[in-house]
Amino acid sequence: MADTSADLRKRVTAAFVSRARSAHLASRLYKGVFFALAAGIAGAMQFVSWSADGHPTTAQLIGIAATIVVLVASIVSVITERDSSAELAVAQQAITRTQELEDEVRETIELWPDIDRMIALYQATKVMRDVIEQATVAMAGDESALVATLLRLSARLIVVAAGFTLGDQWTVCFFRADQVSGDCRYELRMIAHDRTIPCDISAARIWPEGVGVAGVAFSNQQEMVIADLASSQVRAIFQPPHLVRPYDDDRYRSMVAVPISVEGLDRPWGIITATNDRVAHFNHDQSSGLKPEEAIRALADYAALAIAMVRNSNRASGARPAVI
């Protein structure tokens, strides 16, 4: 596309120069013919009626002199007239380049929010790496505590990287998969969260596997991104009436759920979810820039790494990992 645009600009500039040169030649020809003809007619008219003694009058002499001046001036004008097509071509190229630079600057300005979010995501990953390095041994056997620490220390940066703004209502939540007593099924219990509207974690909803966005993501072991939780299709599939709360449509409109996949487990350890009250804040259609989901994916990956390291540490020390 860039080559095509460049070729098109060259062709337009060449056509512009050719047209300017043609106009220049036509102008010179027009001036030469017009002034020569006008001077010739004016000069001839001075000799139409002479005085009786055969000598021109003073007025006729002045007219002849003026005719000669006009003729000379026209010749000089034609000779000295410059072809400005080259200068016009340079000006056209300068304008084109200026427009290109303006477009580049505009694109750079538009990318600044993404750059800020990428910086925040990088800093968040560094914080989480430091937490894992320093706390794995200290928190041996307590995977949930380590995951909660990861979120607590990286939350501010994750919020920026996920594109949440001051006016948003958002949540970032860790759910651990616990096996239902006397059953082979699992349910998702919240163990850590960060959000704009505080709430008691003990009052958080428990999502059975296969129920709700988080439950389906757990069952399918696949990330899910929902652009509008309030759409009729989503309601019918992911929002069972007994788990719906009156404020859901106001607080939770778009959502991402990412499984926490730990090596050695045949199912996710849990799920991390993020919500926003803006429709399509999380969506599959964003084609450029840093997607908000990337921050949540990074958090899930580091949580999985932390859990795996805790388990390896427990295995090396002979301690039993926490049962989930």
mmCIF file of C-alpha atoms in Angstrom:
data_model
loop_
_atom_site.group_PDB
_atom_site.id
_atom_site.type_symbol
_atom_site.label_atom_id
_atom_site.label_comp_id
_atom_site.label_asym_id
_atom_site.label_seq_id
_atom_site.Cartn_x
_atom_site.Cartn_y
_atom_site.Cartn_z
ATOM 1 C CA MET A 1 0.000 0.000 0.000
ATOM 2 C CA ALA A 2 2.864 2.380 0.849
ATOM 3 C CA ASP A 3 4.532 1.696 -2.526
ATOM 4 C CA THR A 4 1.252 2.251 -4.340
ATOM 5 C CA SER A 5 0.734 5.561 -2.546
ATOM 6 C CA ALA A 6 4.296 6.656 -3.360
ATOM 7 C CA ASP A 7 3.843 5.770 -7.040
ATOM 8 C CA LEU A 8 0.564 7.638 -7.115
ATOM 9 C CA ARG A 9 2.176 10.722 -5.598
ATOM 10 C CA LYS A 10 4.970 10.576 -8.204
ATOM 11 C CA ARG A 11 2.467 10.309 -11.031
ATOM 12 C CA VAL A 12 0.414 13.197 -9.681
ATOM 13 C CA THR A 13 3.540 15.340 -9.278
ATOM 14 C CA ALA A 14 4.728 14.489 -12.810
ATOM 15 C CA ALA A 15 1.326 15.368 -14.245
ATOM 16 C CA PHE A 16 1.332 18.586 -12.233
ATOM 17 C CA VAL A 17 4.786 19.568 -13.562
ATOM 18 C CA SER A 18 3.816 18.712 -17.144
ATOM 19 C CA ARG A 19 0.680 20.783 -16.855
ATOM 20 C CA ALA A 20 2.599 23.710 -15.369
ATOM 21 C CA ARG A 21 5.149 23.601 -18.186
ATOM 22 C CA SER A 22 2.437 23.502 -20.827
ATOM 23 C CA ALA A 23 0.750 26.474 -19.207
ATOM 24 C CA HIS A 24 4.091 28.297 -19.117
ATOM 25 C CA LEU A 25 4.771 27.719 -22.819
ATOM 26 C CA ALA A 26 1.240 28.732 -23.736
ATOM 27 C CA SER A 27 1.608 31.886 -21.665
ATOM 28 C CA ARG A 28 4.856 32.833 -23.393
ATOM 29 C CA LEU A 29 3.391 32.198 -26.821
ATOM 30 C CA TYR A 30 0.269 34.160 -25.982
ATOM 31 C CA LYS A 31 2.241 37.106 -24.651
ATOM 32 C CA GLY A 32 4.647 37.103 -27.592
ATOM 33 C CA VAL A 33 1.934 36.992 -30.245
ATOM 34 C CA PHE A 34 -0.357 39.407 -28.432
ATOM 35 C CA PHE A 35 2.253 42.047 -27.698
ATOM 36 C CA ALA A 36 3.872 41.769 -31.125
ATOM 37 C CA LEU A 37 0.516 42.057 -32.869
ATOM 38 C CA ALA A 38 -0.591 44.922 -30.652
ATOM 39 C CA ALA A 39 2.683 46.776 -31.135
ATOM 40 C CA GLY A 40 2.563 46.183 -34.903
ATOM 41 C CA ILE A 41 -0.983 47.463 -35.221
ATOM 42 C CA ALA A 42 -0.258 50.448 -33.015
ATOM 43 C CA GLY A 43 2.882 51.238 -34.982
ATOM 44 C CA ALA A 44 1.155 50.852 -38.353
ATOM 45 C CA MET A 45 -1.595 53.171 -37.296
ATOM 46 C CA GLN A 46 0.954 55.898 -36.733
ATOM 47 C CA PHE A 47 1.665 55.946 -40.479
ATOM 48 C CA VAL A 48 -1.906 55.928 -41.707
ATOM 49 C CA SER A 49 -2.305 59.690 -41.892
ATOM 50 C CA TRP A 50 0.744 61.828 -42.148
ATOM 51 C CA SER A 51 0.830 65.568 -42.303
ATOM 52 C CA ALA A 52 0.715 67.366 -45.689
ATOM 53 C CA ASP A 53 4.464 67.905 -45.765
ATOM 54 C CA GLY A 54 5.081 64.156 -45.306
ATOM 55 C CA HIS A 55 6.474 64.455 -41.796
ATOM 56 C CA PRO A 56 4.904 62.844 -38.715
ATOM 57 C CA THR A 57 3.421 65.037 -36.110
ATOM 58 C CA THR A 58 4.773 65.236 -32.600
ATOM 59 C CA ALA A 59 1.931 63.014 -31.349
ATOM 60 C CA GLN A 60 2.726 60.430 -34.016
ATOM 61 C CA LEU A 61 6.384 60.436 -33.047
ATOM 62 C CA ILE A 62 5.422 59.864 -29.438
ATOM 63 C CA GLY A 63 3.105 57.012 -30.539
ATOM 64 C CA ILE A 64 5.882 55.403 -32.596
ATOM 65 C CA ALA A 65 8.258 55.646 -29.638
ATOM 66 C CA ALA A 66 5.645 54.151 -27.316
ATOM 67 C CA THR A 67 5.063 51.315 -29.790
ATOM 68 C CA ILE A 68 8.765 50.539 -29.852
ATOM 69 C CA VAL A 69 8.851 50.570 -26.045
ATOM 70 C CA VAL A 70 5.873 48.190 -25.873
ATOM 71 C CA LEU A 71 7.477 45.858 -28.403
ATOM 72 C CA VAL A 72 10.785 45.810 -26.536
ATOM 73 C CA ALA A 73 9.017 45.321 -23.203
ATOM 74 C CA SER A 74 7.009 42.416 -24.587
ATOM 75 C CA ILE A 75 10.145 40.767 -25.952
ATOM 76 C CA VAL A 76 11.911 41.198 -22.615
ATOM 77 C CA SER A 77 8.843 39.858 -20.780
ATOM 78 C CA VAL A 78 8.721 36.742 -22.939
ATOM 79 C CA ILE A 79 12.466 36.132 -22.620
ATOM 80 C CA THR A 80 12.718 36.705 -18.885
ATOM 81 C CA GLU A 81 9.553 34.862 -17.856
ATOM 82 C CA ARG A 82 10.620 31.890 -15.738
ATOM 83 C CA ASP A 83 9.255 28.375 -15.822
ATOM 84 C CA SER A 84 7.957 27.895 -12.281
ATOM 85 C CA SER A 85 6.950 24.252 -12.734
ATOM 86 C CA ALA A 86 10.069 22.991 -10.944
ATOM 87 C CA GLU A 87 9.468 25.258 -7.949
ATOM 88 C CA LEU A 88 5.815 24.244 -7.887
ATOM 89 C CA ALA A 89 6.826 20.575 -7.944
ATOM 90 C CA VAL A 90 9.173 21.130 -5.004
ATOM 91 C CA ALA A 91 6.412 22.960 -3.155
ATOM 92 C CA GLN A 92 4.018 20.095 -3.860
ATOM 93 C CA GLN A 93 6.535 17.583 -2.520
ATOM 94 C CA ALA A 94 7.087 19.728 0.571
ATOM 95 C CA ILE A 95 3.350 19.862 1.217
ATOM 96 C CA THR A 96 3.067 16.093 0.758
ATOM 97 C CA ARG A 97 5.963 15.465 3.145
ATOM 98 C CA THR A 98 4.469 17.844 5.686
ATOM 99 C CA GLN A 99 1.192 15.954 5.535
ATOM 100 C CA GLU A 100 3.045 12.672 6.017
ATOM 101 C CA LEU A 101 4.866 14.066 9.055
ATOM 102 C CA GLU A 102 1.596 15.347 10.484
ATOM 103 C CA ASP A 103 0.096 11.873 10.063
ATOM 104 C CA GLU A 104 3.103 10.300 11.788
ATOM 105 C CA VAL A 105 2.873 12.743 14.686
ATOM 106 C CA ARG A 106 -0.866 12.122 14.967
ATOM 107 C CA GLU A 107 -0.323 8.358 15.031
ATOM 108 C CA THR A 108 2.369 8.750 17.685
ATOM 109 C CA ILE A 109 0.075 10.875 19.839
ATOM 110 C CA GLU A 110 -2.692 8.298 19.465
ATOM 111 C CA LEU A 111 -0.281 5.574 20.585
ATOM 112 C CA TRP A 112 0.765 7.349 23.797
ATOM 113 C CA PRO A 113 -1.999 5.748 25.907
ATOM 114 C CA ASP A 114 -0.935 2.319 24.646
ATOM 115 C CA ILE A 115 2.699 3.137 25.386
ATOM 116 C CA ASP A 116 1.795 4.164 28.937
ATOM 117 C CA ARG A 117 -0.150 0.945 29.393
ATOM 118 C CA MET A 118 2.722 -1.135 28.016
ATOM 119 C CA ILE A 119 5.092 0.532 30.475
ATOM 120 C CA ALA A 120 2.667 -0.187 33.314
ATOM 121 C CA LEU A 121 2.354 -3.816 32.201
ATOM 122 C CA TYR A 122 6.128 -4.197 32.081
ATOM 123 C CA GLN A 123 6.445 -2.718 35.562
ATOM 124 C CA ALA A 124 3.663 -4.986 36.826
ATOM 125 C CA THR A 125 5.419 -8.080 35.501
ATOM 126 C CA LYS A 126 8.619 -6.956 37.202
ATOM 127 C CA VAL A 127 6.777 -6.519 40.503
ATOM 128 C CA MET A 128 5.190 -9.963 40.191
ATOM 129 C CA ARG A 129 8.522 -11.542 39.326
ATOM 130 C CA ASP A 130 10.092 -9.979 42.419
ATOM 131 C CA VAL A 131 7.214 -11.225 44.568
ATOM 132 C CA ILE A 132 7.641 -14.751 43.252
ATOM 133 C CA GLU A 133 11.401 -14.706 43.787
ATOM 134 C CA GLN A 134 11.185 -13.386 47.341
ATOM 135 C CA ALA A 135 8.037 -15.014 48.669
ATOM 136 C CA THR A 136 7.955 -18.544 47.281
ATOM 137 C CA VAL A 137 9.748 -20.101 50.226
ATOM 138 C CA ALA A 138 8.124 -17.869 52.829
ATOM 139 C CA MET A 139 4.659 -18.805 51.599
ATOM 140 C CA ALA A 140 5.348 -22.475 50.998
ATOM 141 C CA GLY A 141 2.119 -24.421 51.165
ATOM 142 C CA ASP A 142 -0.114 -21.357 50.847
ATOM 143 C CA GLU A 143 -0.773 -20.855 47.165
ATOM 144 C CA SER A 144 -3.787 -18.611 47.694
ATOM 145 C CA ALA A 145 -1.814 -16.229 49.906
ATOM 146 C CA LEU A 146 0.884 -15.876 47.265
ATOM 147 C CA VAL A 147 -1.702 -15.216 44.546
ATOM 148 C CA ALA A 148 -3.373 -12.595 46.739
ATOM 149 C CA THR A 149 0.010 -10.943 47.325
ATOM 150 C CA LEU A 150 0.669 -10.838 43.592
ATOM 151 C CA LEU A 151 -2.585 -8.992 43.026
ATOM 152 C CA ARG A 152 -2.157 -6.649 45.977
ATOM 153 C CA LEU A 153 1.326 -5.500 44.958
ATOM 154 C CA SER A 154 0.689 -5.254 41.219
ATOM 155 C CA ALA A 155 -2.911 -3.996 41.302
ATOM 156 C CA ARG A 156 -2.142 -0.315 40.689
ATOM 157 C CA LEU A 157 -0.072 -1.122 37.610
ATOM 158 C CA ILE A 158 -2.496 -3.764 36.346
ATOM 159 C CA VAL A 159 -5.301 -1.199 36.508
ATOM 160 C CA VAL A 160 -3.318 1.158 34.262
ATOM 161 C CA ALA A 161 -2.240 -1.621 31.895
ATOM 162 C CA ALA A 162 -5.850 -2.812 31.586
ATOM 163 C CA GLY A 163 -6.945 0.660 30.498
ATOM 164 C CA PHE A 164 -9.222 1.367 33.460
ATOM 165 C CA THR A 165 -9.891 5.075 34.034
ATOM 166 C CA LEU A 166 -10.974 7.129 37.040
ATOM 167 C CA GLY A 167 -14.576 7.182 35.876
ATOM 168 C CA ASP A 168 -14.817 3.408 35.429
ATOM 169 C CA GLN A 169 -16.294 0.817 37.735
ATOM 170 C CA TRP A 170 -14.014 -2.184 37.412
ATOM 171 C CA THR A 171 -13.030 -5.397 39.144
ATOM 172 C CA VAL A 172 -10.083 -7.784 39.029
ATOM 173 C CA CYS A 173 -10.768 -11.051 40.854
ATOM 174 C CA PHE A 174 -9.011 -14.353 41.518
ATOM 175 C CA PHE A 175 -11.189 -17.445 41.827
ATOM 176 C CA ARG A 176 -9.815 -20.744 43.109
ATOM 177 C CA ALA A 177 -11.354 -24.002 41.915
ATOM 178 C CA ASP A 178 -12.460 -26.090 44.910
ATOM 179 C CA GLN A 179 -13.855 -29.577 44.548
ATOM 180 C CA VAL A 180 -17.378 -29.940 45.869
ATOM 181 C CA SER A 181 -17.465 -32.278 48.851
ATOM 182 C CA GLY A 182 -18.665 -35.719 47.861
ATOM 183 C CA ASP A 183 -18.787 -34.770 44.201
ATOM 184 C CA CYS A 184 -16.431 -34.733 41.241
ATOM 185 C CA ARG A 185 -17.496 -31.244 40.244
ATOM 186 C CA TYR A 186 -15.739 -27.992 41.079
ATOM 187 C CA GLU A 187 -16.879 -24.547 42.078
ATOM 188 C CA LEU A 188 -15.072 -21.227 41.858
ATOM 189 C CA ARG A 189 -14.554 -19.277 45.087
ATOM 190 C CA MET A 190 -13.088 -15.783 45.188
ATOM 191 C CA ILE A 191 -9.814 -15.614 47.129
ATOM 192 C CA ALA A 192 -8.537 -12.140 46.175
ATOM 193 C CA HIS A 193 -9.906 -9.074 44.450
ATOM 194 C CA ASP A 194 -9.362 -5.410 43.699
ATOM 195 C CA ARG A 195 -12.217 -3.134 42.650
ATOM 196 C CA THR A 196 -13.536 0.404 42.644
ATOM 197 C CA ILE A 197 -16.505 -0.453 44.883
ATOM 198 C CA PRO A 198 -15.313 -2.351 47.977
ATOM 199 C CA CYS A 199 -17.207 -5.437 49.054
ATOM 200 C CA ASP A 200 -16.812 -8.256 51.535
ATOM 201 C CA ILE A 201 -15.090 -11.149 49.819
ATOM 202 C CA SER A 202 -17.170 -13.575 51.857
ATOM 203 C CA ALA A 203 -20.282 -12.225 50.110
ATOM 204 C CA ALA A 204 -18.891 -12.918 46.647
ATOM 205 C CA ARG A 205 -20.849 -15.265 44.425
ATOM 206 C CA ILE A 206 -19.678 -18.866 44.071
ATOM 207 C CA TRP A 207 -19.730 -20.005 40.458
ATOM 208 C CA PRO A 208 -20.209 -23.723 39.754
ATOM 209 C CA GLU A 209 -18.160 -25.044 36.871
ATOM 210 C CA GLY A 210 -19.979 -24.511 33.601
ATOM 211 C CA VAL A 211 -22.081 -21.669 35.027
ATOM 212 C CA GLY A 212 -21.486 -18.011 34.229
ATOM 213 C CA VAL A 213 -18.601 -16.650 32.193
ATOM 214 C CA ALA A 214 -16.011 -17.757 34.766
ATOM 215 C CA GLY A 215 -17.548 -21.227 35.129
ATOM 216 C CA VAL A 216 -17.665 -21.795 31.375
ATOM 217 C CA ALA A 217 -14.077 -20.574 30.966
ATOM 218 C CA PHE A 218 -13.051 -23.060 33.672
ATOM 219 C CA SER A 219 -14.945 -25.973 32.105
ATOM 220 C CA ASN A 220 -13.662 -25.259 28.603
ATOM 221 C CA GLN A 221 -10.178 -24.339 29.854
ATOM 222 C CA GLN A 222 -10.322 -21.420 27.474
ATOM 223 C CA GLU A 223 -10.237 -17.647 27.793
ATOM 224 C CA MET A 224 -13.534 -15.861 27.293
ATOM 225 C CA VAL A 225 -14.085 -12.224 26.327
ATOM 226 C CA ILE A 226 -17.583 -10.749 26.527
ATOM 227 C CA ALA A 227 -18.149 -7.284 25.055
ATOM 228 C CA ASP A 228 -21.617 -6.753 26.563
ATOM 229 C CA LEU A 229 -22.876 -8.834 29.452
ATOM 230 C CA ALA A 230 -26.284 -7.156 29.228
ATOM 231 C CA SER A 231 -27.062 -8.388 25.713
ATOM 232 C CA SER A 232 -29.974 -10.797 25.484
ATOM 233 C CA GLN A 233 -27.853 -13.620 24.048
ATOM 234 C CA VAL A 234 -25.289 -13.374 26.843
ATOM 235 C CA ARG A 235 -27.973 -13.184 29.510
ATOM 236 C CA ALA A 236 -29.587 -16.366 28.257
ATOM 237 C CA ILE A 237 -26.321 -18.320 28.342
ATOM 238 C CA PHE A 238 -24.228 -16.931 31.182
ATOM 239 C CA GLN A 239 -26.556 -15.373 33.757
ATOM 240 C CA PRO A 240 -28.712 -17.851 35.662
ATOM 241 C CA PRO A 241 -31.467 -15.934 37.482
ATOM 242 C CA HIS A 242 -30.503 -17.179 40.954
ATOM 243 C CA LEU A 243 -27.004 -15.666 40.594
ATOM 244 C CA VAL A 244 -28.037 -12.307 39.110
ATOM 245 C CA ARG A 245 -27.908 -9.215 41.324
ATOM 246 C CA PRO A 246 -29.775 -5.918 40.766
ATOM 247 C CA TYR A 247 -26.636 -3.849 40.172
ATOM 248 C CA ASP A 248 -25.014 -6.183 37.640
ATOM 249 C CA ASP A 249 -26.023 -4.201 34.531
ATOM 250 C CA ASP A 250 -24.646 -0.980 36.013
ATOM 251 C CA ARG A 251 -21.314 -2.340 37.216
ATOM 252 C CA TYR A 252 -20.445 -5.216 34.888
ATOM 253 C CA ARG A 253 -20.854 -4.683 31.143
ATOM 254 C CA SER A 254 -17.719 -6.128 29.548
ATOM 255 C CA MET A 255 -15.658 -8.977 30.938
ATOM 256 C CA VAL A 256 -12.673 -11.238 30.397
ATOM 257 C CA ALA A 257 -12.097 -14.569 32.147
ATOM 258 C CA VAL A 258 -8.671 -16.222 31.884
ATOM 259 C CA PRO A 259 -7.903 -19.722 33.214
ATOM 260 C CA ILE A 260 -4.907 -20.099 35.525
ATOM 261 C CA SER A 261 -3.249 -23.123 33.960
ATOM 262 C CA VAL A 262 -0.597 -24.732 36.157
ATOM 263 C CA GLU A 263 1.766 -27.324 34.747
ATOM 264 C CA GLY A 264 0.920 -30.795 35.989
ATOM 265 C CA LEU A 265 -2.801 -30.125 36.490
ATOM 266 C CA ASP A 266 -5.339 -31.517 34.035
ATOM 267 C CA ARG A 267 -7.670 -28.590 34.726
ATOM 268 C CA PRO A 268 -7.181 -24.909 35.588
ATOM 269 C CA TRP A 269 -6.123 -24.085 39.140
ATOM 270 C CA GLY A 270 -8.658 -21.291 38.998
ATOM 271 C CA ILE A 271 -9.855 -18.310 36.999
ATOM 272 C CA ILE A 272 -8.967 -14.636 36.972
ATOM 273 C CA THR A 273 -11.712 -12.281 35.845
ATOM 274 C CA ALA A 274 -11.818 -8.578 35.069
ATOM 275 C CA THR A 275 -14.894 -6.466 34.423
ATOM 276 C CA ASN A 276 -15.645 -2.903 33.402
ATOM 277 C CA ASP A 277 -18.858 -0.901 33.321
ATOM 278 C CA ARG A 278 -18.098 0.254 29.763
ATOM 279 C CA VAL A 279 -19.496 -1.811 26.912
ATOM 280 C CA ALA A 280 -16.767 -3.346 24.720
ATOM 281 C CA HIS A 281 -13.900 -2.301 26.992
ATOM 282 C CA PHE A 282 -12.976 -5.959 26.655
ATOM 283 C CA ASN A 283 -13.692 -7.171 23.135
ATOM 284 C CA HIS A 284 -12.314 -9.274 20.290
ATOM 285 C CA ASP A 285 -12.563 -6.521 17.690
ATOM 286 C CA GLN A 286 -9.717 -4.244 18.769
ATOM 287 C CA SER A 287 -7.224 -4.431 15.909
ATOM 288 C CA SER A 288 -4.386 -2.226 17.143
ATOM 289 C CA GLY A 289 -2.659 -1.143 20.307
ATOM 290 C CA LEU A 290 -2.361 -3.010 23.597
ATOM 291 C CA LYS A 291 -5.557 -4.896 24.346
ATOM 292 C CA PRO A 292 -6.850 -4.594 27.935
ATOM 293 C CA GLU A 293 -6.979 -8.384 28.140
ATOM 294 C CA GLU A 294 -3.184 -8.579 27.901
ATOM 295 C CA ALA A 295 -2.785 -7.282 31.446
ATOM 296 C CA ILE A 296 -5.157 -9.950 32.773
ATOM 297 C CA ARG A 297 -3.400 -12.670 30.776
ATOM 298 C CA ALA A 298 -0.062 -11.592 32.231
ATOM 299 C CA LEU A 299 -1.509 -11.693 35.741
ATOM 300 C CA ALA A 300 -2.864 -15.211 35.122
ATOM 301 C CA ASP A 301 0.481 -16.392 33.731
ATOM 302 C CA TYR A 302 2.448 -15.080 36.700
ATOM 303 C CA ALA A 303 -0.072 -16.541 39.120
ATOM 304 C CA ALA A 304 0.350 -19.927 37.430
ATOM 305 C CA LEU A 305 4.127 -19.576 37.676
ATOM 306 C CA ALA A 306 3.928 -18.665 41.365
ATOM 307 C CA ILE A 307 1.675 -21.640 42.127
ATOM 308 C CA ALA A 308 3.957 -24.012 40.226
ATOM 309 C CA MET A 309 6.996 -22.727 42.122
ATOM 310 C CA VAL A 310 5.215 -23.124 45.468
ATOM 311 C CA ARG A 311 4.341 -26.698 44.560
ATOM 312 C CA ASN A 312 7.891 -27.449 43.493
ATOM 313 C CA SER A 313 9.162 -25.943 46.743
ATOM 314 C CA ASN A 314 6.706 -28.026 48.742
ATOM 315 C CA ARG A 315 7.708 -31.132 46.845
ATOM 316 C CA ALA A 316 11.386 -30.465 47.486
ATOM 317 C CA SER A 317 10.806 -29.878 51.205
ATOM 318 C CA GLY A 318 8.412 -32.780 51.614
ATOM 319 C CA ALA A 319 5.479 -30.518 52.491
ATOM 320 C CA ARG A 320 2.071 -31.280 51.090
ATOM 321 C CA PRO A 321 0.541 -28.676 48.769
ATOM 322 C CA ALA A 322 -2.708 -27.055 49.721
ATOM 323 C CA VAL A 323 -5.643 -29.168 48.599
ATOM 324 C CA ILE A 324 -7.856 -27.427 46.058
#
